[in-house]
Amino acid sequence: MLFYSVKVISISGLNIMKTLVIIPTYNEIHNIRKLLPHIMNSYPEVDILIVDDNSPDGTAGYVKNLSEMNQKVYLLQREKKMGLGTAYVAGFKFMLSNGYEAAVQMDADFSHDPMEIQKFLEKLKECDLVIGSRYINGVRVINWPIRRLLLSYFANLYTRVVTGMPIKDGTGGFKCFRRKVLQSINLDAIHSNGYSFQIEMNFKAWKKGFKLAEMPITFVDRIQGTSKMSKKIVREAVLMVWKLRLKSIFGLLD
Ligand SMILES: Nc1nc2c(ncn2[C@@H]2O[C@H](COP(=O)(O)OP(=O)(O)O)[C@@H](O)[C@H]2O)c(=O)[nH]1
Ligand SMILES: [Mg+2]
């Protein structure tokens, strides 16, 4: 009797877990038109979910068309702009209820290089949450005004000191989660939005004892579209780190 051993090798050479790439969008039509085909061609085995907040520029219309032609692309359309954090929470819930093993989160504006996705998935084999880091092994940020770089750098230093979490880039948005991390965090209790959303997710995963690993990435400022960063987002983060620290001291972290 003959036995055949069949080895499944994916087209990109990655033998990966069932993966969903989640991308929140607000007025990203110029970027998403290039980014989606880029990811689809480079990683034919991953699924992509766009969470759009009714962008006036028609981002959702483009994604909807694509999703009707391609089973790998999904669109979650929300009524109005509700912030990055709740967009990710909606994406994570979709990921959990559809049986994915890994979730990659990234921005739509090419600040996060889609070619790095492969490295995130490789790294996830040794840990539970991979955090793309601009601030390990030097500083790798391209085209940001010095003002914004300093704000980000010192926000990270502040976060590290207040929370005690040993992460150099806790505010970055290019990350990869194992299913069990998202399953164990109470997503309904996540209310923060901008930078503090990233910090809150890292902190809760860390406090639950999951293995976090930082991986060097190069962040390039967007060329198309505009940033949705605001003073409100910075203020929210300043307070949130204290809330997290105090809640964890008093055992109130949900
Ligand atoms: N769905 C949704 N996406 C958002 C919202 N705010 C920002 N985004 C998206 O989140 C990503 C990061 O936002 P961006 O403005 O580039 O922030 P910055 O990189 O910190 O300047 C981009 O893909 C945005 O389109 C929002 O309120 N809702
Ligand atoms: Mg950006």
mmCIF file of C-alpha atoms and ligand atoms in Angstrom:
data_model
loop_
_atom_site.group_PDB
_atom_site.id
_atom_site.type_symbol
_atom_site.label_atom_id
_atom_site.label_comp_id
_atom_site.label_asym_id
_atom_site.label_seq_id
_atom_site.Cartn_x
_atom_site.Cartn_y
_atom_site.Cartn_z
ATOM 1 C CA MET A 1 0.000 0.000 0.000
ATOM 2 C CA LEU A 2 1.253 3.455 -0.858
ATOM 3 C CA PHE A 3 1.013 6.396 1.474
ATOM 4 C CA TYR A 4 1.265 9.866 0.128
ATOM 5 C CA SER A 5 2.315 12.627 2.432
ATOM 6 C CA VAL A 6 0.759 15.866 1.289
ATOM 7 C CA LYS A 7 2.470 19.029 2.367
ATOM 8 C CA VAL A 8 0.394 22.164 2.113
ATOM 9 C CA ILE A 9 2.496 25.129 1.171
ATOM 10 C CA SER A 10 0.756 28.425 0.665
ATOM 11 C CA ILE A 11 1.549 30.592 -2.332
ATOM 12 C CA SER A 12 3.475 33.208 -0.406
ATOM 13 C CA GLY A 13 5.462 30.447 1.284
ATOM 14 C CA LEU A 14 3.799 31.111 4.608
ATOM 15 C CA ASN A 15 2.200 28.172 6.324
ATOM 16 C CA ILE A 16 0.036 30.310 8.531
ATOM 17 C CA MET A 17 -2.833 30.281 10.969
ATOM 18 C CA LYS A 18 -6.230 31.402 9.764
ATOM 19 C CA THR A 19 -5.633 35.138 9.758
ATOM 20 C CA LEU A 20 -7.744 38.272 9.540
ATOM 21 C CA VAL A 21 -6.173 41.646 8.762
ATOM 22 C CA ILE A 22 -8.313 44.398 10.300
ATOM 23 C CA ILE A 23 -8.067 47.916 8.896
ATOM 24 C CA PRO A 24 -10.166 50.811 10.261
ATOM 25 C CA THR A 25 -10.859 53.553 7.746
ATOM 26 C CA TYR A 26 -12.149 57.065 7.732
ATOM 27 C CA ASN A 27 -11.744 58.909 4.417
ATOM 28 C CA GLU A 28 -9.041 56.641 3.056
ATOM 29 C CA ILE A 29 -10.277 56.066 -0.502
ATOM 30 C CA HIS A 30 -6.925 56.932 -2.142
ATOM 31 C CA ASN A 31 -4.987 54.695 0.195
ATOM 32 C CA ILE A 32 -7.383 51.773 0.394
ATOM 33 C CA ARG A 33 -7.595 51.533 -3.411
ATOM 34 C CA LYS A 34 -3.895 50.696 -3.428
ATOM 35 C CA LEU A 35 -3.568 48.918 -0.098
ATOM 36 C CA LEU A 36 -6.273 46.287 -0.562
ATOM 37 C CA PRO A 37 -5.001 44.896 -3.901
ATOM 38 C CA HIS A 38 -1.480 45.014 -2.456
ATOM 39 C CA ILE A 39 -2.398 42.824 0.523
ATOM 40 C CA MET A 40 -4.602 40.523 -1.550
ATOM 41 C CA ASN A 41 -1.800 39.874 -4.033
ATOM 42 C CA SER A 42 0.922 39.477 -1.449
ATOM 43 C CA TYR A 43 -1.064 37.283 0.969
ATOM 44 C CA PRO A 44 -3.736 35.388 -0.925
ATOM 45 C CA GLU A 45 -4.381 33.211 2.117
ATOM 46 C CA VAL A 46 -5.400 35.942 4.573
ATOM 47 C CA ASP A 47 -8.818 37.566 4.901
ATOM 48 C CA ILE A 48 -9.199 41.327 5.214
ATOM 49 C CA LEU A 49 -11.827 43.260 7.150
ATOM 50 C CA ILE A 50 -12.321 46.973 6.604
ATOM 51 C CA VAL A 51 -14.194 48.777 9.378
ATOM 52 C CA ASP A 52 -15.437 52.000 7.836
ATOM 53 C CA ASP A 53 -17.301 54.761 9.656
ATOM 54 C CA ASN A 54 -19.429 55.976 6.767
ATOM 55 C CA SER A 55 -16.536 57.917 5.201
ATOM 56 C CA PRO A 56 -17.897 60.768 3.089
ATOM 57 C CA ASP A 57 -15.261 60.054 0.408
ATOM 58 C CA GLY A 58 -16.837 56.721 -0.576
ATOM 59 C CA THR A 59 -14.257 54.362 0.943
ATOM 60 C CA ALA A 60 -16.995 51.884 1.867
ATOM 61 C CA GLY A 61 -18.453 51.851 -1.653
ATOM 62 C CA TYR A 62 -15.122 50.787 -3.111
ATOM 63 C CA VAL A 63 -14.639 48.076 -0.463
ATOM 64 C CA LYS A 64 -18.205 46.834 -0.891
ATOM 65 C CA ASN A 65 -17.676 46.298 -4.622
ATOM 66 C CA LEU A 66 -14.456 44.454 -3.985
ATOM 67 C CA SER A 67 -16.026 42.309 -1.274
ATOM 68 C CA GLU A 68 -18.779 41.239 -3.654
ATOM 69 C CA MET A 69 -16.168 40.020 -6.133
ATOM 70 C CA ASN A 70 -13.737 38.519 -3.649
ATOM 71 C CA GLN A 71 -14.560 36.220 -0.743
ATOM 72 C CA LYS A 72 -11.446 37.235 1.153
ATOM 73 C CA VAL A 73 -12.566 40.824 1.648
ATOM 74 C CA TYR A 74 -15.173 41.886 4.211
ATOM 75 C CA LEU A 75 -16.698 45.238 5.006
ATOM 76 C CA LEU A 76 -18.129 46.313 8.321
ATOM 77 C CA GLN A 77 -19.913 49.583 7.814
ATOM 78 C CA ARG A 78 -20.792 51.754 10.786
ATOM 79 C CA GLU A 79 -23.218 54.628 10.790
ATOM 80 C CA LYS A 80 -20.910 57.446 11.764
ATOM 81 C CA LYS A 81 -17.388 58.274 12.901
ATOM 82 C CA MET A 82 -17.063 56.617 16.281
ATOM 83 C CA GLY A 83 -13.319 56.404 16.774
ATOM 84 C CA LEU A 84 -10.511 53.985 16.175
ATOM 85 C CA GLY A 85 -10.889 51.983 19.393
ATOM 86 C CA THR A 86 -14.514 50.987 18.891
ATOM 87 C CA ALA A 87 -13.751 50.242 15.225
ATOM 88 C CA TYR A 88 -11.106 47.740 16.343
ATOM 89 C CA VAL A 89 -13.383 46.270 18.993
ATOM 90 C CA ALA A 90 -15.989 45.635 16.283
ATOM 91 C CA GLY A 91 -13.265 44.060 14.123
ATOM 92 C CA PHE A 92 -12.033 41.842 16.975
ATOM 93 C CA LYS A 93 -15.566 40.606 17.625
ATOM 94 C CA PHE A 94 -15.900 39.715 13.945
ATOM 95 C CA MET A 95 -12.575 37.886 14.151
ATOM 96 C CA LEU A 96 -13.660 35.871 17.188
ATOM 97 C CA SER A 97 -17.051 34.918 15.855
ATOM 98 C CA ASN A 98 -15.625 33.781 12.526
ATOM 99 C CA GLY A 99 -13.022 31.371 13.827
ATOM 100 C CA TYR A 100 -9.771 33.163 12.983
ATOM 101 C CA GLU A 101 -6.627 32.218 14.883
ATOM 102 C CA ALA A 102 -4.739 35.479 14.411
ATOM 103 C CA ALA A 103 -5.681 39.149 13.946
ATOM 104 C CA VAL A 104 -3.339 41.688 12.381
ATOM 105 C CA GLN A 105 -4.316 45.315 12.963
ATOM 106 C CA MET A 106 -2.940 48.095 10.816
ATOM 107 C CA ASP A 107 -3.637 51.591 9.499
ATOM 108 C CA ALA A 108 -4.924 52.185 5.994
ATOM 109 C CA ASP A 109 -2.517 54.998 5.154
ATOM 110 C CA PHE A 110 0.683 53.016 4.320
ATOM 111 C CA SER A 111 2.330 54.173 7.545
ATOM 112 C CA HIS A 112 2.449 50.440 8.206
ATOM 113 C CA ASP A 113 4.203 48.545 5.436
ATOM 114 C CA PRO A 114 1.984 45.620 4.342
ATOM 115 C CA MET A 115 5.102 43.631 3.465
ATOM 116 C CA GLU A 116 5.784 43.345 7.216
ATOM 117 C CA ILE A 117 2.649 41.246 7.823
ATOM 118 C CA GLN A 118 4.636 38.105 7.106
ATOM 119 C CA LYS A 119 7.139 38.960 9.856
ATOM 120 C CA PHE A 120 4.342 39.547 12.360
ATOM 121 C CA LEU A 121 2.866 36.126 11.657
ATOM 122 C CA GLU A 122 6.272 34.469 11.939
ATOM 123 C CA LYS A 123 6.915 36.209 15.255
ATOM 124 C CA LEU A 124 3.484 35.227 16.573
ATOM 125 C CA LYS A 125 4.693 31.619 16.624
ATOM 126 C CA GLU A 126 6.797 32.507 19.711
ATOM 127 C CA CYS A 127 4.404 34.811 21.563
ATOM 128 C CA ASP A 128 0.782 35.901 21.993
ATOM 129 C CA LEU A 129 0.899 39.548 20.976
ATOM 130 C CA VAL A 130 3.399 41.074 18.561
ATOM 131 C CA ILE A 131 3.780 44.850 18.797
ATOM 132 C CA GLY A 132 5.374 46.668 15.868
ATOM 133 C CA SER A 133 7.863 49.023 17.458
ATOM 134 C CA ARG A 134 9.367 52.238 16.159
ATOM 135 C CA TYR A 135 11.551 52.643 19.209
ATOM 136 C CA ILE A 136 13.569 49.470 19.648
ATOM 137 C CA ASN A 137 17.038 49.283 18.088
ATOM 138 C CA GLY A 138 16.963 53.040 17.452
ATOM 139 C CA VAL A 139 14.177 55.299 16.221
ATOM 140 C CA ARG A 140 12.583 54.517 12.855
ATOM 141 C CA VAL A 141 10.044 57.172 11.919
ATOM 142 C CA ILE A 142 10.104 58.763 8.470
ATOM 143 C CA ASN A 143 8.681 62.179 7.540
ATOM 144 C CA TRP A 144 7.107 63.100 10.846
ATOM 145 C CA PRO A 145 7.591 66.676 12.023
ATOM 146 C CA ILE A 146 9.960 66.678 15.001
ATOM 147 C CA ARG A 147 7.081 67.952 17.173
ATOM 148 C CA ARG A 148 5.048 64.828 16.506
ATOM 149 C CA LEU A 149 8.004 62.505 16.958
ATOM 150 C CA LEU A 150 8.830 64.060 20.335
ATOM 151 C CA LEU A 151 5.203 63.809 21.427
ATOM 152 C CA SER A 152 5.082 60.138 20.509
ATOM 153 C CA TYR A 153 8.463 59.338 22.039
ATOM 154 C CA PHE A 154 7.722 61.052 25.350
ATOM 155 C CA ALA A 155 4.169 59.689 25.443
ATOM 156 C CA ASN A 156 5.755 56.255 25.326
ATOM 157 C CA LEU A 157 8.267 57.063 28.032
ATOM 158 C CA TYR A 158 5.461 58.425 30.227
ATOM 159 C CA THR A 159 3.365 55.307 29.609
ATOM 160 C CA ARG A 160 6.268 53.049 30.512
ATOM 161 C CA VAL A 161 6.942 54.894 33.770
ATOM 162 C CA VAL A 162 3.297 55.131 34.877
ATOM 163 C CA THR A 163 2.187 51.615 33.952
ATOM 164 C CA GLY A 164 5.460 49.761 34.532
ATOM 165 C CA MET A 165 4.862 47.886 31.289
ATOM 166 C CA PRO A 166 8.201 47.088 29.615
ATOM 167 C CA ILE A 167 7.146 48.157 26.109
ATOM 168 C CA LYS A 168 9.065 50.805 24.160
ATOM 169 C CA ASP A 169 6.270 51.555 21.682
ATOM 170 C CA GLY A 170 2.974 51.160 23.491
ATOM 171 C CA THR A 171 1.043 53.588 21.306
ATOM 172 C CA GLY A 172 1.784 52.020 17.919
ATOM 173 C CA GLY A 173 -1.053 50.575 15.866
ATOM 174 C CA PHE A 174 0.655 47.801 13.868
ATOM 175 C CA LYS A 175 0.125 44.640 15.886
ATOM 176 C CA CYS A 176 -0.787 40.990 15.735
ATOM 177 C CA PHE A 177 -2.906 39.118 18.317
ATOM 178 C CA ARG A 178 -3.472 35.476 18.948
ATOM 179 C CA ARG A 179 -7.136 34.558 19.273
ATOM 180 C CA LYS A 180 -6.798 33.585 22.938
ATOM 181 C CA VAL A 181 -5.664 37.114 23.874
ATOM 182 C CA LEU A 182 -8.734 38.747 22.344
ATOM 183 C CA GLN A 183 -10.930 36.043 23.795
ATOM 184 C CA SER A 184 -9.720 36.675 27.317
ATOM 185 C CA ILE A 185 -10.062 40.470 27.256
ATOM 186 C CA ASN A 186 -13.522 41.869 27.973
ATOM 187 C CA LEU A 187 -13.954 43.803 24.719
ATOM 188 C CA ASP A 188 -17.140 45.464 25.975
ATOM 189 C CA ALA A 189 -15.108 47.105 28.719
ATOM 190 C CA ILE A 190 -12.730 48.793 26.251
ATOM 191 C CA HIS A 191 -13.792 52.399 25.888
ATOM 192 C CA SER A 192 -10.634 54.261 24.940
ATOM 193 C CA ASN A 193 -10.062 55.354 21.426
ATOM 194 C CA GLY A 194 -6.852 56.773 20.005
ATOM 195 C CA TYR A 195 -3.425 56.119 21.480
ATOM 196 C CA SER A 196 -4.919 54.971 24.738
ATOM 197 C CA PHE A 197 -6.742 52.169 22.970
ATOM 198 C CA GLN A 198 -3.389 50.696 21.943
ATOM 199 C CA ILE A 199 -2.019 51.113 25.458
ATOM 200 C CA GLU A 200 -5.119 49.612 27.065
ATOM 201 C CA MET A 201 -5.017 46.478 24.903
ATOM 202 C CA ASN A 202 -1.298 45.951 25.571
ATOM 203 C CA PHE A 203 -1.715 46.544 29.289
ATOM 204 C CA LYS A 204 -4.635 44.144 29.663
ATOM 205 C CA ALA A 205 -2.861 41.423 27.661
ATOM 206 C CA TRP A 206 0.286 41.922 29.743
ATOM 207 C CA LYS A 207 -1.584 41.835 33.058
ATOM 208 C CA LYS A 208 -3.300 38.607 32.049
ATOM 209 C CA GLY A 209 0.134 37.054 31.682
ATOM 210 C CA PHE A 210 0.295 36.771 27.910
ATOM 211 C CA LYS A 211 3.666 36.911 26.207
ATOM 212 C CA LEU A 212 4.209 40.250 24.462
ATOM 213 C CA ALA A 213 7.051 40.798 21.984
ATOM 214 C CA GLU A 214 8.146 43.956 20.215
ATOM 215 C CA MET A 215 9.343 43.728 16.645
ATOM 216 C CA PRO A 216 11.136 46.558 14.846
ATOM 217 C CA ILE A 217 9.121 48.327 12.138
ATOM 218 C CA THR A 218 9.675 51.503 10.185
ATOM 219 C CA PHE A 219 6.802 53.973 10.377
ATOM 220 C CA VAL A 220 6.343 56.281 7.385
ATOM 221 C CA ASP A 221 4.024 59.289 7.655
ATOM 222 C CA ARG A 222 1.034 59.201 5.332
ATOM 223 C CA ILE A 223 1.340 60.780 1.863
ATOM 224 C CA GLN A 224 -2.370 60.714 1.012
ATOM 225 C CA GLY A 225 -5.304 61.854 3.156
ATOM 226 C CA THR A 226 -5.215 63.488 6.555
ATOM 227 C CA SER A 227 -4.444 62.355 10.083
ATOM 228 C CA LYS A 228 -7.319 62.064 12.557
ATOM 229 C CA MET A 229 -5.040 62.683 15.533
ATOM 230 C CA SER A 230 -6.288 65.364 17.907
ATOM 231 C CA LYS A 231 -5.475 67.022 21.247
ATOM 232 C CA LYS A 232 -8.442 65.146 22.687
ATOM 233 C CA ILE A 233 -6.763 61.830 21.810
ATOM 234 C CA VAL A 234 -3.587 62.917 23.626
ATOM 235 C CA ARG A 235 -5.546 64.066 26.720
ATOM 236 C CA GLU A 236 -7.421 60.779 26.780
ATOM 237 C CA ALA A 237 -4.128 58.858 26.857
ATOM 238 C CA VAL A 238 -2.608 61.006 29.612
ATOM 239 C CA LEU A 239 -5.468 60.072 31.949
ATOM 240 C CA MET A 240 -5.965 56.517 30.760
ATOM 241 C CA VAL A 241 -2.526 55.291 31.826
ATOM 242 C CA TRP A 242 -3.261 56.382 35.408
ATOM 243 C CA LYS A 243 -6.677 54.738 35.314
ATOM 244 C CA LEU A 244 -5.103 51.482 34.139
ATOM 245 C CA ARG A 245 -2.393 51.608 36.788
ATOM 246 C CA LEU A 246 -4.833 52.355 39.629
ATOM 247 C CA LYS A 247 -7.410 49.815 38.499
ATOM 248 C CA SER A 248 -4.749 47.153 38.351
ATOM 249 C CA ILE A 249 -3.414 48.056 41.817
ATOM 250 C CA PHE A 250 -6.910 47.735 43.302
ATOM 251 C CA GLY A 251 -7.752 44.591 41.324
ATOM 252 C CA LEU A 252 -10.474 46.384 39.350
ATOM 253 C CA LEU A 253 -9.143 45.733 35.860
ATOM 254 C CA ASP A 254 -11.788 44.050 33.736
HETATM 255 N N1 LIG B 1 -13.325 53.393 11.342
HETATM 256 C C1 LIG B 1 -12.589 54.406 11.806
HETATM 257 N N2 LIG B 1 -11.287 54.516 11.432
HETATM 258 C C2 LIG B 1 -10.560 55.560 11.903
HETATM 259 C C3 LIG B 1 -11.102 56.538 12.781
HETATM 260 N N3 LIG B 1 -10.121 57.439 13.082
HETATM 261 C C4 LIG B 1 -9.018 57.037 12.408
HETATM 262 N N4 LIG B 1 -9.284 55.916 11.686
HETATM 263 C C5 LIG B 1 -8.352 55.125 10.852
HETATM 264 O O1 LIG B 1 -7.321 54.669 11.710
HETATM 265 C C6 LIG B 1 -6.062 54.669 11.058
HETATM 266 C C7 LIG B 1 -5.084 55.587 11.824
HETATM 267 O O2 LIG B 1 -5.552 56.914 11.809
HETATM 268 P P1 LIG B 1 -4.641 58.162 11.413
HETATM 269 O O3 LIG B 1 -5.518 59.326 11.223
HETATM 270 O O4 LIG B 1 -3.725 57.802 10.284
HETATM 271 O O5 LIG B 1 -3.831 58.386 12.748
HETATM 272 P P2 LIG B 1 -2.282 58.758 12.907
HETATM 273 O O6 LIG B 1 -1.512 57.754 12.088
HETATM 274 O O7 LIG B 1 -2.040 58.648 14.383
HETATM 275 O O8 LIG B 1 -2.140 60.139 12.374
HETATM 276 C C8 LIG B 1 -6.346 55.116 9.630
HETATM 277 O O9 LIG B 1 -6.525 53.980 8.833
HETATM 278 C C9 LIG B 1 -7.647 55.905 9.770
HETATM 279 O O10 LIG B 1 -8.406 55.948 8.578
HETATM 280 C C10 LIG B 1 -12.481 56.393 13.161
HETATM 281 O O11 LIG B 1 -13.056 57.199 13.909
HETATM 282 N N5 LIG B 1 -13.162 55.325 12.651
HETATM 283 MG MG MG B 2 -1.704 57.498 10.120
#
